[in-house]
Coordinates of C-alpha atoms in Angstrom, one line a residue:
X28 CA 69.2 -25.8 94.7
X29 CA 68.4 -25.1 91.1
X30 CA 69.8 -28.1 89.2
X31 CA 69.5 -26.3 85.9
X32 CA 71.2 -23.0 87.0
X33 CA 74.8 -24.1 86.1
X34 CA 74.0 -25.5 82.6
X35 CA 71.8 -22.5 81.8
X36 CA 74.5 -20.1 83.1
X37 CA 77.1 -21.8 81.0
X38 CA 74.9 -21.5 78.0
X39 CA 74.4 -17.8 78.6
X40 CA 78.1 -17.4 79.1
X41 CA 78.9 -19.1 75.8
X42 CA 76.4 -17.1 73.9
X43 CA 77.5 -13.8 75.5
X44 CA 81.1 -14.5 74.5
X45 CA 80.1 -15.3 70.9
X46 CA 78.3 -12.0 70.7
X47 CA 81.2 -10.1 72.4
X48 CA 79.0 -9.3 75.4
X49 CA 80.1 -8.2 78.8
X50 CA 81.8 -10.8 81.0
X51 CA 79.5 -10.1 84.0
X52 CA 76.1 -10.7 82.3
X53 CA 76.0 -14.5 82.8
X54 CA 76.7 -13.9 86.5
X55 CA 73.7 -11.6 86.7
X56 CA 71.5 -14.3 85.1
X57 CA 72.7 -17.1 87.5
X58 CA 72.3 -14.7 90.5
X59 CA 68.6 -14.2 89.5
X60 CA 67.7 -17.9 89.0
X61 CA 70.0 -19.3 91.8
X62 CA 70.9 -16.7 94.4
X63 CA 72.8 -19.2 96.5
X64 CA 75.1 -20.4 93.6
X65 CA 78.2 -18.3 94.6
X66 CA 78.0 -18.9 98.3
X67 CA 77.4 -22.7 97.9
X68 CA 80.3 -23.1 95.4
X69 CA 82.9 -21.1 97.4
X70 CA 82.0 -22.8 100.7
X71 CA 83.5 -26.0 99.4
X72 CA 87.1 -24.6 99.2
X73 CA 89.5 -26.1 101.8
X74 CA 91.4 -22.8 102.2
X75 CA 88.4 -20.6 101.8
X76 CA 88.2 -17.2 100.1
X77 CA 90.7 -14.3 100.1
X78 CA 89.5 -10.8 99.1
X79 CA 91.9 -8.2 97.6
X80 CA 90.5 -4.7 97.7
X81 CA 91.6 -1.0 97.8
X82 CA 91.8 1.9 95.4
X83 CA 94.9 1.1 93.4
X84 CA 96.6 -2.1 92.4
X85 CA 93.9 -4.8 92.9
X86 CA 94.2 -6.5 89.6
X87 CA 98.0 -6.8 89.5
X88 CA 98.2 -7.8 93.2
X89 CA 95.6 -10.5 92.8
X90 CA 97.5 -11.9 89.9
X91 CA 100.7 -12.0 92.0
X92 CA 98.9 -13.8 94.9
X93 CA 97.5 -16.4 92.5
X94 CA 100.9 -17.1 90.9
X95 CA 102.6 -17.3 94.3
X96 CA 100.1 -19.8 95.6
X97 CA 100.3 -21.9 92.5
X98 CA 104.1 -22.0 92.9
X99 CA 103.4 -23.9 96.1
X100 CA 101.1 -26.4 94.5
X101 CA 97.7 -24.9 95.3
X102 CA 94.8 -24.8 92.8
X103 CA 93.5 -21.3 92.8
X104 CA 90.2 -19.9 91.5
X105 CA 90.2 -16.2 90.6
X106 CA 88.1 -13.7 88.7
X107 CA 90.8 -13.2 86.1
X108 CA 88.7 -11.0 83.8
X109 CA 89.1 -8.1 86.2
X110 CA 85.3 -8.0 86.5
X111 CA 85.4 -7.1 90.2
X112 CA 81.7 -6.9 91.0
X113 CA 79.8 -9.7 92.7
X114 CA 78.1 -10.8 89.4
X115 CA 81.6 -10.8 87.8
X116 CA 82.7 -13.4 90.4
X117 CA 79.6 -15.5 89.6
X118 CA 80.4 -15.3 85.9
X119 CA 83.9 -16.4 86.5
X120 CA 82.7 -19.3 88.6
X121 CA 80.5 -20.4 85.7
X122 CA 83.6 -20.7 83.5
X123 CA 85.4 -22.9 86.1
X124 CA 82.8 -25.2 87.6
X125 CA 81.8 -28.5 86.0
X126 CA 78.2 -29.1 84.8
X127 CA 77.3 -30.2 88.4
X128 CA 78.6 -26.9 89.8
X129 CA 81.7 -28.4 91.5
X130 CA 84.8 -26.1 91.6
X131 CA 88.2 -27.9 91.5
X132 CA 90.2 -25.5 93.6
X133 CA 91.8 -25.2 97.0
X134 CA 91.3 -21.5 97.5
X135 CA 89.7 -18.5 95.8
X136 CA 91.6 -15.2 95.5
X137 CA 89.2 -12.5 94.4
X138 CA 89.8 -8.9 93.3
X139 CA 86.7 -6.9 94.4
X140 CA 85.7 -3.3 93.9
X141 CA 85.5 -1.5 97.3
X142 CA 81.8 -0.9 97.2
X143 CA 80.8 -4.3 95.7
X144 CA 83.1 -6.1 98.1
X145 CA 80.8 -5.0 100.9
X146 CA 77.9 -6.8 99.2
X147 CA 80.1 -9.9 98.6
X148 CA 81.3 -10.2 102.2
X149 CA 77.8 -9.9 103.5
X150 CA 77.1 -13.1 101.5
X151 CA 80.4 -14.9 101.8
X152 CA 82.7 -14.2 104.8
X153 CA 86.3 -14.2 103.5
X154 CA 88.8 -16.2 105.5
X155 CA 91.5 -13.7 104.4
X156 CA 91.5 -10.1 103.2
X157 CA 94.2 -7.8 101.8
X158 CA 93.5 -4.0 101.9
X159 CA 95.9 -2.0 99.8
X160 CA 95.2 1.7 100.0
X161 CA 92.6 4.5 100.2
X162 CA 93.0 7.2 97.6
X163 CA 90.6 9.6 95.9
X164 CA 89.1 7.7 93.0
X165 CA 85.7 7.9 91.3
X166 CA 84.4 10.6 93.6
X167 CA 81.0 10.5 91.9
X168 CA 80.6 6.9 93.3
X169 CA 82.4 6.9 96.6
X170 CA 82.3 10.5 97.7
X171 CA 85.2 11.4 100.0
X172 CA 87.9 8.9 100.8
X173 CA 86.8 8.4 104.4
X174 CA 83.7 6.6 103.0
X175 CA 86.1 4.3 101.0
X176 CA 88.0 3.6 104.3
X177 CA 84.7 2.6 105.9
X178 CA 84.0 0.2 103.1
X179 CA 87.3 -1.5 103.6
X180 CA 86.7 -1.5 107.3
X181 CA 83.6 -3.5 106.7
X182 CA 85.5 -6.0 104.6
X183 CA 88.0 -6.4 107.4
X184 CA 85.3 -6.9 110.0
X185 CA 83.8 -9.7 108.1
X186 CA 87.1 -11.5 107.7
X187 CA 87.5 -14.6 109.9
X188 CA 91.2 -15.6 109.8
X189 CA 93.8 -12.9 108.8
X190 CA 93.6 -9.3 107.6
X191 CA 96.7 -7.8 105.8
X192 CA 96.9 -4.0 106.0
X193 CA 99.1 -1.4 104.4
X194 CA 101.2 0.0 107.2
X195 CA 102.0 3.2 105.2
X196 CA 98.4 4.3 104.6
X197 CA 97.0 5.8 107.8
X198 CA 93.4 5.2 106.9
X199 CA 94.1 1.5 106.2
X200 CA 96.4 1.1 109.2
X201 CA 93.7 2.4 111.5
X202 CA 91.3 -0.4 110.5
X203 CA 93.2 -2.4 113.1
X204 CA 91.3 -0.5 115.8
X205 CA 88.0 -1.9 114.6
X206 CA 89.4 -5.5 114.5
X207 CA 90.9 -5.1 118.0
X208 CA 87.7 -3.7 119.5
X209 CA 86.0 -5.9 122.2
X210 CA 82.7 -5.4 120.2
X211 CA 84.2 -7.0 117.0
X212 CA 82.3 -10.0 115.9
X213 CA 85.4 -11.6 114.4
X214 CA 88.9 -11.2 115.8
X215 CA 91.2 -12.1 112.8
X216 CA 95.0 -11.9 113.0
X217 CA 96.4 -8.7 111.7
X218 CA 99.5 -8.5 109.4
X219 CA 101.1 -5.5 107.8
X220 CA 103.1 -4.9 104.7
X221 CA 105.3 -1.9 104.5
X222 CA 108.1 0.2 103.1
X223 CA 111.7 1.0 104.0
X224 CA 112.0 4.5 105.4
X225 CA 113.9 5.6 102.3
X226 CA 110.9 4.7 100.1
X227 CA 108.1 6.3 102.1
X228 CA 108.2 9.7 100.4
X229 CA 107.5 7.9 97.0
X230 CA 104.1 6.9 98.3
X231 CA 102.4 9.9 99.8
X232 CA 98.9 9.3 101.1
X233 CA 96.1 11.3 99.7
X234 CA 96.3 14.0 102.3
X235 CA 100.0 14.5 101.9
X236 CA 99.7 15.1 98.2
X237 CA 97.6 18.2 99.0
X238 CA 99.5 19.3 102.1
X239 CA 102.5 21.6 102.3
X240 CA 105.7 19.9 103.3
X241 CA 106.1 19.8 107.0
X242 CA 102.4 20.4 107.7
X243 CA 100.6 17.7 109.7
X244 CA 98.4 15.7 107.5
X245 CA 94.7 15.3 108.4
X246 CA 95.1 11.5 107.8
X247 CA 98.1 11.1 110.1
X248 CA 97.5 8.5 112.7
X249 CA 96.6 10.1 116.0
X250 CA 98.6 9.2 119.1
X251 CA 97.0 6.2 120.9
X252 CA 95.4 4.7 117.8
X253 CA 97.9 2.3 116.1
X254 CA 101.7 2.4 116.5
X255 CA 103.3 4.9 114.1
X256 CA 105.3 2.1 112.5
X257 CA 104.0 -1.3 113.5
X258 CA 106.1 -4.4 112.7
X259 CA 105.4 -5.6 109.1
X260 CA 105.3 -9.1 107.9
X261 CA 106.9 -8.1 104.6
X262 CA 108.9 -4.9 104.0
X263 CA 110.0 -3.6 100.6
X264 CA 113.5 -2.4 101.3
X265 CA 114.8 -1.4 97.8
X266 CA 113.6 -1.0 94.3
X267 CA 116.1 -1.3 91.5
X268 CA 115.8 -0.9 87.7
X269 CA 115.0 -4.6 87.3
X270 CA 115.1 -6.1 90.8
X271 CA 114.0 -5.5 94.3
X272 CA 114.8 -6.4 97.9
X273 CA 112.1 -7.8 100.3
X274 CA 112.5 -8.5 104.0
X275 CA 110.5 -11.2 105.8
X276 CA 111.3 -13.7 108.5
X277 CA 114.3 -11.6 109.5
X278 CA 116.1 -12.0 106.2
X279 CA 116.3 -9.9 103.0
X280 CA 116.0 -11.5 99.6
X281 CA 116.7 -10.0 96.2
X282 CA 114.8 -11.0 93.2
X283 CA 114.6 -10.0 89.5
X284 CA 111.2 -8.4 88.7
X285 CA 109.4 -8.6 85.4
X286 CA 106.9 -6.1 86.7
X287 CA 107.7 -2.4 86.2
X288 CA 106.6 0.5 88.3
X289 CA 107.4 1.3 91.9
X290 CA 103.7 0.9 92.8
X291 CA 103.7 -2.7 91.4
X292 CA 106.8 -3.6 93.4
X293 CA 105.2 -2.3 96.6
X294 CA 102.1 -4.3 95.9
X295 CA 104.4 -7.3 95.5
X296 CA 105.2 -7.0 99.2
X297 CA 101.4 -7.0 99.9
X298 CA 101.0 -10.1 97.7
X299 CA 103.8 -11.9 99.5
X300 CA 102.2 -11.2 102.9
X301 CA 98.8 -12.5 101.8
X302 CA 100.2 -15.6 100.2
X303 CA 102.2 -16.3 103.4
X304 CA 99.0 -15.9 105.4
X305 CA 97.1 -18.4 103.3
X306 CA 100.0 -20.9 103.3
X307 CA 100.0 -20.6 107.1
X308 CA 102.3 -22.8 109.1
X309 CA 102.6 -25.6 106.6
X310 CA 105.8 -26.2 104.5
X311 CA 106.7 -23.3 102.2
X312 CA 109.3 -23.5 99.5
X313 CA 110.6 -19.9 100.0
X314 CA 113.1 -19.9 97.0
X315 CA 110.3 -21.1 94.7
X316 CA 108.0 -18.4 96.2
X317 CA 110.5 -15.7 95.5
X318 CA 111.2 -17.0 92.1
X319 CA 107.5 -17.0 91.2
X320 CA 107.2 -13.4 92.4
X321 CA 110.0 -12.3 90.0
X322 CA 108.3 -14.0 87.1
X323 CA 104.9 -12.4 87.4
X324 CA 104.1 -10.5 84.2
X325 CA 102.0 -7.3 84.3
X326 CA 98.2 -7.7 84.3
X327 CA 96.5 -6.6 81.2
X328 CA 96.7 -2.8 80.7
X329 CA 98.8 -2.4 83.8
X330 CA 102.2 -1.8 82.3
X331 CA 101.4 -4.4 79.7
X332 CA 103.9 -4.3 76.8
X333 CA 102.7 -5.2 73.3
X334 CA 104.6 -5.1 70.0
X335 CA 103.5 -2.9 67.2
X336 CA 105.7 -2.5 64.0
X337 CA 108.6 -4.2 65.8
X338 CA 108.6 -1.7 68.7
X339 CA 107.2 -2.0 72.2
X340 CA 103.9 -0.3 73.0
X341 CA 103.1 -0.1 76.8
X342 CA 99.7 0.5 78.3
X343 CA 99.7 2.2 81.6
X344 CA 96.4 2.4 83.5
X345 CA 95.7 5.7 85.3
X346 CA 92.6 6.4 87.3
X347 CA 93.4 8.9 90.1
X348 CA 96.1 11.4 91.0
X349 CA 98.3 9.0 92.9
X350 CA 98.3 6.4 90.2
X351 CA 99.0 8.9 87.4
X352 CA 101.9 10.5 89.4
X353 CA 103.5 7.1 90.1
X354 CA 103.0 6.1 86.5
X355 CA 104.8 9.1 85.3
X356 CA 107.6 8.5 87.8
X357 CA 107.9 4.8 87.0
X358 CA 107.7 5.2 83.2
X359 CA 110.0 8.1 82.2
X360 CA 109.1 9.8 78.9
X361 CA 112.6 9.9 77.4
X362 CA 112.8 8.0 74.1
X363 CA 109.1 7.2 74.0
X364 CA 106.2 8.5 71.9
X365 CA 103.4 9.3 74.3
X366 CA 99.6 9.2 74.0
X367 CA 97.1 10.0 76.8
X368 CA 93.5 8.6 76.6
X369 CA 91.0 9.9 79.1
X370 CA 87.4 8.7 79.3
X371 CA 84.8 9.5 81.9
X372 CA 82.5 6.5 81.6
X373 CA 81.0 5.0 84.8
X374 CA 83.8 2.5 85.2
X375 CA 86.3 5.4 85.0
X376 CA 84.5 7.8 87.3
X377 CA 82.7 10.8 85.9
X378 CA 84.6 13.4 87.9
X379 CA 87.9 14.2 86.2
X380 CA 88.9 17.1 88.4
X381 CA 91.6 14.9 89.8
X382 CA 93.7 15.6 86.7
X383 CA 94.5 18.9 88.2
X384 CA 96.3 17.2 91.1
X385 CA 98.8 15.5 88.8
X386 CA 102.0 17.2 87.9
X387 CA 102.9 16.7 84.2
X388 CA 106.2 18.6 84.0
X389 CA 108.1 15.4 83.3
X390 CA 106.4 15.3 79.8
X391 CA 107.6 18.8 78.8
X392 CA 110.8 17.6 77.1
X393 CA 109.2 15.1 74.7
X394 CA 105.7 16.3 74.7
X395 CA 102.6 14.2 74.0
X396 CA 101.9 13.2 70.4
X397 CA 98.1 12.5 70.7
X398 CA 95.3 13.1 73.2
X399 CA 92.1 11.1 73.0
X400 CA 89.1 9.9 74.8
X401 CA 85.8 11.6 75.8
X402 CA 87.8 14.1 77.9
X403 CA 90.7 14.7 75.5
X404 CA 90.1 18.5 75.5
X405 CA 90.1 18.6 79.3
X406 CA 93.5 16.8 79.2
X407 CA 94.7 19.3 76.6
X408 CA 93.8 22.2 78.9
X409 CA 95.5 20.6 81.8
X410 CA 98.7 20.1 79.8
X411 CA 98.6 23.7 78.7
X412 CA 98.8 24.9 82.3
X413 CA 101.9 22.7 82.8
X414 CA 103.4 24.0 79.5
X415 CA 103.5 20.5 78.0
X416 CA 103.4 20.6 74.2
X417 CA 101.0 18.2 72.5
X418 CA 99.9 17.3 69.0
X419 CA 96.6 16.0 67.7
X420 CA 93.5 16.1 69.9
X421 CA 91.0 13.5 68.7
X422 CA 88.1 12.2 70.8
X423 CA 87.6 9.1 68.7
X424 CA 90.0 6.5 70.2
X425 CA 90.2 4.4 67.0
X426 CA 91.1 7.3 64.8
X427 CA 93.5 8.7 67.5
X428 CA 95.3 5.3 67.9
X429 CA 95.8 5.1 64.1
X430 CA 97.2 8.6 64.1
X431 CA 99.5 7.8 67.0
X432 CA 100.9 4.6 65.5
X433 CA 101.4 6.1 62.0
X434 CA 103.1 9.2 63.4
X435 CA 105.5 7.4 65.7
X436 CA 106.8 4.6 63.5
X437 CA 110.2 3.3 64.6
X438 CA 109.8 4.6 68.2
X439 CA 108.8 2.8 71.3
X440 CA 105.3 3.9 72.4
X441 CA 103.5 4.4 75.7
X442 CA 99.8 5.1 76.3
X443 CA 98.5 6.4 79.6
X444 CA 94.8 5.5 79.7
X445 CA 91.8 5.3 82.0
X446 CA 90.0 2.0 82.3
X447 CA 87.5 2.1 79.5
X448 CA 89.9 3.8 77.2
X449 CA 92.4 1.0 77.9
X450 CA 89.8 -1.6 77.0
X451 CA 89.0 0.2 73.7
X452 CA 92.6 0.5 72.9
X453 CA 93.3 -3.2 73.5
X454 CA 90.4 -4.1 71.2
X455 CA 91.9 -2.0 68.4
X456 CA 95.4 -3.3 69.0
X457 CA 94.1 -6.9 68.8
X458 CA 93.4 -6.2 65.2
X459 CA 97.1 -5.6 64.4
X460 CA 99.2 -7.4 67.0
X461 CA 99.0 -10.2 69.6
X462 CA 97.0 -9.1 72.6
X463 CA 96.4 -11.6 75.4
X464 CA 92.7 -12.5 75.5
X465 CA 91.0 -12.0 78.9
X466 CA 87.9 -14.0 79.3

């Protein structure tokens, strides 16, 4: 053990924050000088580690799980900054441990990028894992989505207690075959979260988005693999304008939801199932659990609502065709001024061809006021093909945001943005309104 690693790491973290540096850099430093820091610290937790991974919804789902567990009295450590690489977890730990390296928590709930999760679970075997979905995203990093499915399969194989799978995603559901294999090293329990039949068409898997209606999808579960519709621990039965129905333990409960977006509500079912797994057979205050679910606010940039000039301004993260489609469906354009910000930095994915798999007809009526980001002109071309009118095209996000705010005073505003564009927009908005700091 390096006795000086934690004080040095904390010092680097403090200096990095003062300079406005990246949140993961202190984690990189402590990994270099004390490679066992993360494993040693997390091994002390009574309920172990839970990993949340998948293409879409990791940040919001992790936030929900944390708040559900806290409603039951557990102390939860999480990588709240959204830095979902291994060094990001180490950096977050530096902010929570004391000077001796002790972490005051019962359980860790960690959002992890699909690829980096593989490196994490090779070092720290999670007790629980929640695998949300497999969709085309950052093709320059992951290649085809079957590779992403294999990454999630590796996470599941390293899990020791319970794996929670998305029943409605065939690639995720098929991971159960690996867990049930006689050759499996671990044999964790398998739970599913799922949708009511009436909602399944809202969440097409990646193959179905590109397959004609009625045509068998290449991703459809073959006969003999997993049951077509296995029993789910938690089922989302209905989504209303401000509430939702969830079924578990044979009963249906209705709760108000602060979260917006049908995809967020579906992920709430996933969060409920993972939280129930972690809580196990001990006493659970179900009314308090459901109440906590209804009070979860959107994670930063994921339907987050700010106030600018007395009007709401919503940030909606979009990073692949499924997410953008569901965002357009969940946040109708009527009555809102709209801006779209598309970057192609490493964290966004370099390949923006997925924009051509999104249907933008819903924006025709109101149009789009401003297009910005590195790929603003690619977005402009895409909108032209869907006959969506648009105004200014400005690649500089700061200038574009100023134009958007000045030109839409008195109206609610909404910005659809890729990840790095969202971070840049939040930094600019912090200069004129209250923006939650994420450290």
